[in-house]
mmCIF file of C-alpha atoms in Angstrom:
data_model
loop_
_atom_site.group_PDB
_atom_site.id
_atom_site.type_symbol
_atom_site.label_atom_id
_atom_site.label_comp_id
_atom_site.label_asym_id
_atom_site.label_seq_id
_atom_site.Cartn_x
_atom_site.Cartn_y
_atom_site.Cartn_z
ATOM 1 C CA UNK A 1 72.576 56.055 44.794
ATOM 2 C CA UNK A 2 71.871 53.572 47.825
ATOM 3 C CA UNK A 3 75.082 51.783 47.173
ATOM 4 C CA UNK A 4 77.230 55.181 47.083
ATOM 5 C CA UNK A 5 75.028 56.636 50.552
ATOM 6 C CA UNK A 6 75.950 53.491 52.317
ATOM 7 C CA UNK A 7 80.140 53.390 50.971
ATOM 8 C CA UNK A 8 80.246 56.997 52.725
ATOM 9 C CA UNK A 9 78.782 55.790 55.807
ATOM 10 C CA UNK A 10 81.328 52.863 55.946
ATOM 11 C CA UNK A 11 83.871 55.475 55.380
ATOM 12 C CA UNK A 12 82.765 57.459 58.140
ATOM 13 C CA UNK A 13 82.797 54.766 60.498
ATOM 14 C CA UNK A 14 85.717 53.387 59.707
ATOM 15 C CA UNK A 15 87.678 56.610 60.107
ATOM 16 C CA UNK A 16 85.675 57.397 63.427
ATOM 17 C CA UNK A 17 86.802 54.253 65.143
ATOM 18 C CA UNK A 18 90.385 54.933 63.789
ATOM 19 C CA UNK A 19 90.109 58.463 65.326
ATOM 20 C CA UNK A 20 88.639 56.998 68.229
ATOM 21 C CA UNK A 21 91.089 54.421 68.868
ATOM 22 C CA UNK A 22 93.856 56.885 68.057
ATOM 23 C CA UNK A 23 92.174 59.266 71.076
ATOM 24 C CA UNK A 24 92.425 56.230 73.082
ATOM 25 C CA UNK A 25 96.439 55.364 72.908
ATOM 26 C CA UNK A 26 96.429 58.990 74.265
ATOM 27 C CA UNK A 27 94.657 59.121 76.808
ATOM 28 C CA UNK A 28 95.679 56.062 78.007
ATOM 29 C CA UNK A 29 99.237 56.945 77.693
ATOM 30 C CA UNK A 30 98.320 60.371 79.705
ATOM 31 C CA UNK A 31 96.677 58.183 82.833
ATOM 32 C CA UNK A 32 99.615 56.012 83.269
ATOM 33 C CA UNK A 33 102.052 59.514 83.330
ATOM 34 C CA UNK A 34 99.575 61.369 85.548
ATOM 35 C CA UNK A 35 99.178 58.229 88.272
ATOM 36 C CA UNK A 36 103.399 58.342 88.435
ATOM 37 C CA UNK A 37 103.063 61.960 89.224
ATOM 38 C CA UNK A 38 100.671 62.015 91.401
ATOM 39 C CA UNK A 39 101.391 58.827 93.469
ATOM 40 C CA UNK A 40 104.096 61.087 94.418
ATOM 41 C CA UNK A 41 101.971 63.761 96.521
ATOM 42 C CA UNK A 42 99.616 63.724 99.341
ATOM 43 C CA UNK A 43 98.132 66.948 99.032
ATOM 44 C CA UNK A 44 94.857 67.041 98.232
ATOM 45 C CA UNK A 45 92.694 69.893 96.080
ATOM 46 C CA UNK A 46 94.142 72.771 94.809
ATOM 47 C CA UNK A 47 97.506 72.384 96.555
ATOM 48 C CA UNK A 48 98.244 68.956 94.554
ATOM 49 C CA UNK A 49 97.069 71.188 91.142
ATOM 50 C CA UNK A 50 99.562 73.649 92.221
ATOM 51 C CA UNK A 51 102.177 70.595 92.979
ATOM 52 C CA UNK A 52 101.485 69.214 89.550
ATOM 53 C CA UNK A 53 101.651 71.978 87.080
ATOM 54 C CA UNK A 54 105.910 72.321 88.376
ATOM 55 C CA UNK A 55 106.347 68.595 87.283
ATOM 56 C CA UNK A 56 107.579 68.026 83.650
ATOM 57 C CA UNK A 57 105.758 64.697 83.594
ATOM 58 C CA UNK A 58 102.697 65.928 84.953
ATOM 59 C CA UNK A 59 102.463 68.732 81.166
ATOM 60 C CA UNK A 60 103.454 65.501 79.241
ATOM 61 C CA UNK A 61 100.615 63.975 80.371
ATOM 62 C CA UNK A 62 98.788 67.423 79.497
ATOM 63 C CA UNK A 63 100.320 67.402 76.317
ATOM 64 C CA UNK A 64 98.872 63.854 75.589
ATOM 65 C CA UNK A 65 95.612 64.687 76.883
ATOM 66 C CA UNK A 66 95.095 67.587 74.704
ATOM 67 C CA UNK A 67 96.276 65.284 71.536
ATOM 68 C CA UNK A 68 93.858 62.724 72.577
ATOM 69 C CA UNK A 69 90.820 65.469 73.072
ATOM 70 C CA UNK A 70 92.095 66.608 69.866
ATOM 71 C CA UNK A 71 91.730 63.285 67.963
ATOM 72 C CA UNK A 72 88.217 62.304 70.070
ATOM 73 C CA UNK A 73 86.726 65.454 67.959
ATOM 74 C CA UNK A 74 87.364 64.501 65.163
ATOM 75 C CA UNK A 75 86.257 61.051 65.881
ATOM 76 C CA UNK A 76 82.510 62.559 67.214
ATOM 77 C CA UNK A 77 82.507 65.065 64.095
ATOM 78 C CA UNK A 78 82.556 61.765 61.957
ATOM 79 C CA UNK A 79 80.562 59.870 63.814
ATOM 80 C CA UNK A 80 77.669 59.633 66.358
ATOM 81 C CA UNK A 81 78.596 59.896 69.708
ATOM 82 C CA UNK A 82 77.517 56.435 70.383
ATOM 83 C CA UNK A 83 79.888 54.689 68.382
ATOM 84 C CA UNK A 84 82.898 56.805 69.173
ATOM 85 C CA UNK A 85 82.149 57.092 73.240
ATOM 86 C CA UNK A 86 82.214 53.089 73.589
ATOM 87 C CA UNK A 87 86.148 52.418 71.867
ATOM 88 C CA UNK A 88 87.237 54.628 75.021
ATOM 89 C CA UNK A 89 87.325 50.697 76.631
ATOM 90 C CA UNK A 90 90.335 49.969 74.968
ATOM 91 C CA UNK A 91 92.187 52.754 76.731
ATOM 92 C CA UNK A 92 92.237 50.414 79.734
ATOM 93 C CA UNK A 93 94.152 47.775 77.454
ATOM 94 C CA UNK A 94 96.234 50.237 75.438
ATOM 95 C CA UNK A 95 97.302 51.121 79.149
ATOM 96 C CA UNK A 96 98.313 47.674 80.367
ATOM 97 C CA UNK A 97 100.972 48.000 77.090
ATOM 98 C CA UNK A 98 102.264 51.094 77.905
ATOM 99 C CA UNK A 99 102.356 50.554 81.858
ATOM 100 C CA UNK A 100 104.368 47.349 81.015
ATOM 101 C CA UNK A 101 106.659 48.658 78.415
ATOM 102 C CA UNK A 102 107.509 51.815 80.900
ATOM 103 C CA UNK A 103 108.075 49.246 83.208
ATOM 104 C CA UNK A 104 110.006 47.051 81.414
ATOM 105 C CA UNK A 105 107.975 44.201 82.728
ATOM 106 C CA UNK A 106 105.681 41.431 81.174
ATOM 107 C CA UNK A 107 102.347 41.682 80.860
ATOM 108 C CA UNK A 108 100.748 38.242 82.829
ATOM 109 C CA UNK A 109 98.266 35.649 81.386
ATOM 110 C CA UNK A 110 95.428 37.062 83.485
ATOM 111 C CA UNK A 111 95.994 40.850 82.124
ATOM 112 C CA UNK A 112 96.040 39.153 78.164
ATOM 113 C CA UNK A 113 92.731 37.273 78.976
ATOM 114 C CA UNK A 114 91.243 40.575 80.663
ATOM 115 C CA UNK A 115 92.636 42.614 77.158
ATOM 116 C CA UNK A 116 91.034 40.022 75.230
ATOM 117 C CA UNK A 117 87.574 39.825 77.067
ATOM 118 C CA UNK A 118 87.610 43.978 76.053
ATOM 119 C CA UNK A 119 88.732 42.963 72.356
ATOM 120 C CA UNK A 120 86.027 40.128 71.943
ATOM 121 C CA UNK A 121 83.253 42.581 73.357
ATOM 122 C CA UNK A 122 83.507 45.677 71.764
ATOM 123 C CA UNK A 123 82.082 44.964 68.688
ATOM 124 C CA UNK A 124 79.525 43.031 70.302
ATOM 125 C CA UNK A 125 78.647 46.646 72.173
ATOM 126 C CA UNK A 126 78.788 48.645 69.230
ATOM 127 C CA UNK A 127 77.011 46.183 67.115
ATOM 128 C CA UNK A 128 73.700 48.127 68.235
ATOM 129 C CA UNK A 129 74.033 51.718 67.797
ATOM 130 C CA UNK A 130 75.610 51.750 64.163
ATOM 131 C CA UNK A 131 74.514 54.269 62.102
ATOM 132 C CA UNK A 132 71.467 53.435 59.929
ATOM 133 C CA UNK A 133 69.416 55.821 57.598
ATOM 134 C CA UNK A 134 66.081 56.000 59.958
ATOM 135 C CA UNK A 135 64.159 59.467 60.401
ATOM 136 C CA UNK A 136 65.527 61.712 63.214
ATOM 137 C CA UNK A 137 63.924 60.946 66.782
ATOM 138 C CA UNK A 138 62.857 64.419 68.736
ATOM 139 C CA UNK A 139 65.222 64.716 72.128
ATOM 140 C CA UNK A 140 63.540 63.586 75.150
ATOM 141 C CA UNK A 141 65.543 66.266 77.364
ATOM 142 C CA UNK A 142 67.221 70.005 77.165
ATOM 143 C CA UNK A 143 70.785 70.052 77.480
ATOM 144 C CA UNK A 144 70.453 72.545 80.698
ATOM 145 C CA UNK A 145 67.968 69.638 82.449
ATOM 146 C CA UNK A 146 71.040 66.941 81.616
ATOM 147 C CA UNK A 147 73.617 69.198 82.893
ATOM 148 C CA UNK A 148 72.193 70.176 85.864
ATOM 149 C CA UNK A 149 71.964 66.430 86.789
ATOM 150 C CA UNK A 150 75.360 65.830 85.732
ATOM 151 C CA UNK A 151 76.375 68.991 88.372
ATOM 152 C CA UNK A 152 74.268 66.669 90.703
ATOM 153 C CA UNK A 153 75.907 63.727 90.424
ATOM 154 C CA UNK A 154 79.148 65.050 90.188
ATOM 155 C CA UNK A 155 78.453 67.069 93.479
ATOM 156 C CA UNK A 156 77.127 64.040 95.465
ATOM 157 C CA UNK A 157 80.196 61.519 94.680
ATOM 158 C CA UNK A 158 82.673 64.262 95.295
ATOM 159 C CA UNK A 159 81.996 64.417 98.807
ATOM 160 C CA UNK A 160 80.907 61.522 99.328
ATOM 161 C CA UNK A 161 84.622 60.785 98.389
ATOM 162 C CA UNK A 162 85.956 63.662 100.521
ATOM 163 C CA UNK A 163 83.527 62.569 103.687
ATOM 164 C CA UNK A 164 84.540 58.851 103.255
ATOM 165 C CA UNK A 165 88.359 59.110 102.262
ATOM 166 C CA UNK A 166 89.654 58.169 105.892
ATOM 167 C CA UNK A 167 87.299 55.522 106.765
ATOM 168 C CA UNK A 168 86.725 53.472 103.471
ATOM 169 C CA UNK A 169 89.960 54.754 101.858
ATOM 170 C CA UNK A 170 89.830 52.226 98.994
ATOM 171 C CA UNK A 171 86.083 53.441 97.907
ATOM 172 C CA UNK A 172 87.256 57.342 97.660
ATOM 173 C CA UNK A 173 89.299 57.253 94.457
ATOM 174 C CA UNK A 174 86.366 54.833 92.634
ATOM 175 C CA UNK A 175 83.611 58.057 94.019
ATOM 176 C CA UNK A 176 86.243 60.566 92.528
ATOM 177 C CA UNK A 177 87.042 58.352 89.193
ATOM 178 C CA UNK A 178 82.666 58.215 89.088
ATOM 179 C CA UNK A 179 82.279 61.899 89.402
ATOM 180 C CA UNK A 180 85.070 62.559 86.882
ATOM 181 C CA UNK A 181 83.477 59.874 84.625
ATOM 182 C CA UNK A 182 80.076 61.878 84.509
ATOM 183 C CA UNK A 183 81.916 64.914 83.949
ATOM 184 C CA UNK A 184 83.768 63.890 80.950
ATOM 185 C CA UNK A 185 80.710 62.309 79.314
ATOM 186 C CA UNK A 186 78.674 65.549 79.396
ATOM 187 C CA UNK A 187 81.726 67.049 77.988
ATOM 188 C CA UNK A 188 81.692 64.612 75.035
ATOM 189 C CA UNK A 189 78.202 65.199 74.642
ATOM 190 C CA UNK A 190 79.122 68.808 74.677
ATOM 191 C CA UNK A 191 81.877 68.211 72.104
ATOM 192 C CA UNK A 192 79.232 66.362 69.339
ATOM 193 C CA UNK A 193 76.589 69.473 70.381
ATOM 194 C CA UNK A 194 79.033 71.701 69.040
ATOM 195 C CA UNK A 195 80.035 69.381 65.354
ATOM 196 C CA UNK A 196 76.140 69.381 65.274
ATOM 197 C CA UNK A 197 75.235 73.205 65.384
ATOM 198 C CA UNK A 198 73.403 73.050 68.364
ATOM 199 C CA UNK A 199 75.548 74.933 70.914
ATOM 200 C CA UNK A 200 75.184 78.189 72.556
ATOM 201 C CA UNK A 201 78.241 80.205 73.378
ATOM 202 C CA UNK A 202 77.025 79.119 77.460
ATOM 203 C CA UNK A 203 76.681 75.389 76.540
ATOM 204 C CA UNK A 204 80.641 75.218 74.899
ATOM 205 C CA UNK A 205 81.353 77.321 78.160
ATOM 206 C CA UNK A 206 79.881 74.521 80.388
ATOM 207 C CA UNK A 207 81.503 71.443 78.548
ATOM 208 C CA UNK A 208 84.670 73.171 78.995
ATOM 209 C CA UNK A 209 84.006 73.856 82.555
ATOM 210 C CA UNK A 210 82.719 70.017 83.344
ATOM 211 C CA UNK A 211 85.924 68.991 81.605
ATOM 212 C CA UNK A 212 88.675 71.074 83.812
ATOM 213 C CA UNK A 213 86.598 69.877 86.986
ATOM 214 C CA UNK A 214 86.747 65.933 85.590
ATOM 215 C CA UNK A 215 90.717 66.796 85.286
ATOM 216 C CA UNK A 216 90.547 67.866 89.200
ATOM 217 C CA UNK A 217 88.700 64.989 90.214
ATOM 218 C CA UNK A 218 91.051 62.579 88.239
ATOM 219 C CA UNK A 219 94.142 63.699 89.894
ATOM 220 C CA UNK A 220 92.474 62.790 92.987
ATOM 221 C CA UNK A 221 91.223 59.036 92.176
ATOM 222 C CA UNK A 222 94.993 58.503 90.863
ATOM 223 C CA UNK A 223 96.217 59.625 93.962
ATOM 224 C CA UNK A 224 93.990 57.822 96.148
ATOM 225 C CA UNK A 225 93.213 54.405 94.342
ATOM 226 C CA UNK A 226 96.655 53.910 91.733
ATOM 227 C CA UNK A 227 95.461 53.913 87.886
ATOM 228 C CA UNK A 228 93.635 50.402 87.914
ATOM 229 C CA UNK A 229 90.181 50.675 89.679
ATOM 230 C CA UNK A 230 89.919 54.819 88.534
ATOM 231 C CA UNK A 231 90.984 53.985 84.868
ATOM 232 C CA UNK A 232 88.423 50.817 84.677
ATOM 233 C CA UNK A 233 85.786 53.497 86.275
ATOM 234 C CA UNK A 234 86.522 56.138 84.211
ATOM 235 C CA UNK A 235 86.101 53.686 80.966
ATOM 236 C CA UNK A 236 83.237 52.316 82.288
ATOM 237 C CA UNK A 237 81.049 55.168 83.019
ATOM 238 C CA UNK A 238 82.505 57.965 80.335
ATOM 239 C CA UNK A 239 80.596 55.797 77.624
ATOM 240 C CA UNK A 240 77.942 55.301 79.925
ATOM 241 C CA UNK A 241 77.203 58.767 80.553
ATOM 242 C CA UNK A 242 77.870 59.958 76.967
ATOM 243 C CA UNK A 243 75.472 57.683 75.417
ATOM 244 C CA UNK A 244 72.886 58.946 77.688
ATOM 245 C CA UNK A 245 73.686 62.466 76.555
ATOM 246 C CA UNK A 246 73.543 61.218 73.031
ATOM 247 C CA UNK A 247 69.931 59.687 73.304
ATOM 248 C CA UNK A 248 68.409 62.395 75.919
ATOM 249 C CA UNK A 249 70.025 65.606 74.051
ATOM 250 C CA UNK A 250 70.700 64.846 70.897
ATOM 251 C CA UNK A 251 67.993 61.941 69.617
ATOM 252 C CA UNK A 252 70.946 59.451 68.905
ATOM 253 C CA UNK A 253 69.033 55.949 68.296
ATOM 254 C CA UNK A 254 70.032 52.380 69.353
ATOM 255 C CA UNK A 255 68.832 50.024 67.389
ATOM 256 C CA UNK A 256 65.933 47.982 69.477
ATOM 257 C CA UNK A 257 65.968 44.772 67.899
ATOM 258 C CA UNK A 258 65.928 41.315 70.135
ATOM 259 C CA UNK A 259 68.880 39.845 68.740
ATOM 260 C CA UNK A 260 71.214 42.763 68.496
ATOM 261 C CA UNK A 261 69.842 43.981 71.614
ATOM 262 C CA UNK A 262 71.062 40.407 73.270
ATOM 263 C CA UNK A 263 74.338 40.882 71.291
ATOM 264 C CA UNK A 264 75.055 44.019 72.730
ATOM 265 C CA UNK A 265 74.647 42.962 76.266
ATOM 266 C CA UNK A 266 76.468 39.850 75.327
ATOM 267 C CA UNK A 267 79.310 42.154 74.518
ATOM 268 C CA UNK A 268 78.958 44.527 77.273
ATOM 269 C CA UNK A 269 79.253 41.260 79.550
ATOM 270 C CA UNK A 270 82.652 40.719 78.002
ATOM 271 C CA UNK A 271 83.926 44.127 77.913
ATOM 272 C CA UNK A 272 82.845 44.182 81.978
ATOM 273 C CA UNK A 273 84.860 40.936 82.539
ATOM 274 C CA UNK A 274 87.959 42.358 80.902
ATOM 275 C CA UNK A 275 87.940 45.478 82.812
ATOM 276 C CA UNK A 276 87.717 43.705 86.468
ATOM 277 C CA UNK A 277 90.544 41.688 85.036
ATOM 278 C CA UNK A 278 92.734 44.304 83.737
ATOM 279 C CA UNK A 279 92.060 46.875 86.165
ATOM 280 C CA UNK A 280 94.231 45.190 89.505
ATOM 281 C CA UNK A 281 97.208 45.033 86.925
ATOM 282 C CA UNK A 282 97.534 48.962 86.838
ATOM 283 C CA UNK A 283 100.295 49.318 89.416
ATOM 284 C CA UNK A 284 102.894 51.852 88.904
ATOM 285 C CA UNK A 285 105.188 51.743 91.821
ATOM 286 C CA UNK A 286 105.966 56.012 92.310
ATOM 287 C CA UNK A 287 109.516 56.947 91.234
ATOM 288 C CA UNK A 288 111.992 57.530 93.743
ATOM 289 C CA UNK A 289 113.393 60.625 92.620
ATOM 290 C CA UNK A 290 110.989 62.588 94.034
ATOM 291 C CA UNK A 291 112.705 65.161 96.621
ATOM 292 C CA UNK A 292 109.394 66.884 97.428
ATOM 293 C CA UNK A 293 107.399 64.535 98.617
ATOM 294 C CA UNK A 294 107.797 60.778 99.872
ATOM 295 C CA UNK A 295 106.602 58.070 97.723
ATOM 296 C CA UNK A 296 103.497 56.490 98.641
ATOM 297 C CA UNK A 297 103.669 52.923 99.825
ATOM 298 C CA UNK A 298 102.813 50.093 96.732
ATOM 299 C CA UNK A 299 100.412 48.700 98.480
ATOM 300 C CA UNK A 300 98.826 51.928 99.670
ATOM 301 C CA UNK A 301 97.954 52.354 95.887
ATOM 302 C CA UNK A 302 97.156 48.859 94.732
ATOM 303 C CA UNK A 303 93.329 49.010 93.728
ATOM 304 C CA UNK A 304 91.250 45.545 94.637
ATOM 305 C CA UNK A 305 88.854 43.475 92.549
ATOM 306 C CA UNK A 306 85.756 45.020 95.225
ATOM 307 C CA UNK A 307 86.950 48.678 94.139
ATOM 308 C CA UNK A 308 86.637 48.142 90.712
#
């Protein structure tokens, strides 16, 4: 009986990090599509929405984003939230592919060590919070007490991005990637609320909400900071703030021993490394067939080690 229980979790997880990994192609796929539209504009706020929505690239980017949000589900409706949230990391490396393939350039030594720094620490990170059969632990927050923090946070790097865009121009798009970050990982947590039974009609209402303002505040970290330093935020923190929905909310455990606990960090180490590495190589020059607007300078765009 054992044997059988434990071959269905295996299943599970193996299809979750397929799923998740799936999501991640996606989503990475969207980013480097919405950073070529956007690089394009200068507006800022509603007025660059309103730019966006007439570009064709801009709803294939949509179109990928909704696949990806699609396939992330599924991932969190087969497994816990902190197993799935972590693979988001290798958007930053499926990225680098695409980015380079678009570009019909080669991907550099330094980008393949950063990749492989993500690839080495992964399973390092998710080494601790595999599923094991262990009674339920009782949620040390509501949902409404997380979410109003995450409305908190959001609100504070927001404009502290919009107060600080002129005079530390390179810090904006890593406050707006930060706040988009947090808004996204409530939304996951949202998401696995929902596979669980445990949302309210207002709670799917306010993940959806959190998610369309994370899309605003994307658009605006693109913009401002090119795809490396937002994308190596925004795969940074998303897991980040999802796992701490997934312990707070919904009583998701991580396992506490020394060794797996030192593994974990180990990995997390590596998975760090490989996104400082990776995220300077996410330059994609704005395409100059733009007639409404005037392409933004390259190295107006290129992110810095610092940023990310």
């Amino acid at each position: 009986m054992n044997l059988q229980v434990n071959s269905v979790v295996l299943v599970q997880i193996f299809v979750a990090v397929a799923l998740a990994l799936a999501s991640a192609v996606c989503y990475s796929a969207a980013a480097v599509l919405q950073h070529r539209e956007v690089s394009v504009h200068l507006a800022g706020g509603l007025d660059l929405v309103a730019r966006l929505v007439r570009r064709r690239g801009w709803w294939a980017a949509g179109a990928a984003t909704g696949i990806g949000a699609v396939l992330h589900l599924a991932a969190l409706g087969t497994g816990p939230l902190l197993l799935v949230q972590p693979l988001g990391v290798t958007a930053l490396v499926f990225a680098l592919l695409i980015d380079a393939r678009m570009d019909r350039t080669p991907v550099d030594r330094t980008a393949w060590l950063g990749a492989g720094c993500v690839v080495l620490g992964l399973p390092a990170v998710l080494l601790p919070v595999i599923p094991r059969h262990t009674a339920p632990v009782t949620p040390v927050l509501g949902y409404w007490a997380v979410a109003a923090a995450v409305a908190v946070v959001t609100g504070v790097l927001a404009i502290g991005a919009i107060l600080i865009g002129r005079r530390l121009p390179r810090a904006s798009p890593v406050l707006y990637a930060g706040a988009a970050a947090v808004c996204f990982g409530l939304t996951s947590g949202t998401a696995k609320a929902v596979w669980l039974g445990h949302a309210t009609p207002y709670v799917i209402v306010t993940g959806l909400a959190s998610a369309l303002i994370g899309v605003v505040l994307v658009q605006h970290a693109y913009r401002d900071g090119g795809l490396g330093a937002p994308l190596a935020i925004l795969t940074l923190a998303d897991p980040l703030a999802a796992g701490m929905v997934g312990v707070l909310v919904l009583g998701e455990q991580i396992s506490t021993s020394p060794l797996q606990v030192s593994i974990g960090l180990a990995g997390v180490l590596s998975t760090a490394v490989g996104v400082v590495l990776l995220s300077p190589r996410h330059v994609v020059p704005a395409p100059p067939t733009a007639a409404h607007a005037a392409p933004r300078p390259l190295s107006d765009a290129r992110p810095t080690r610092s940023a990310a």
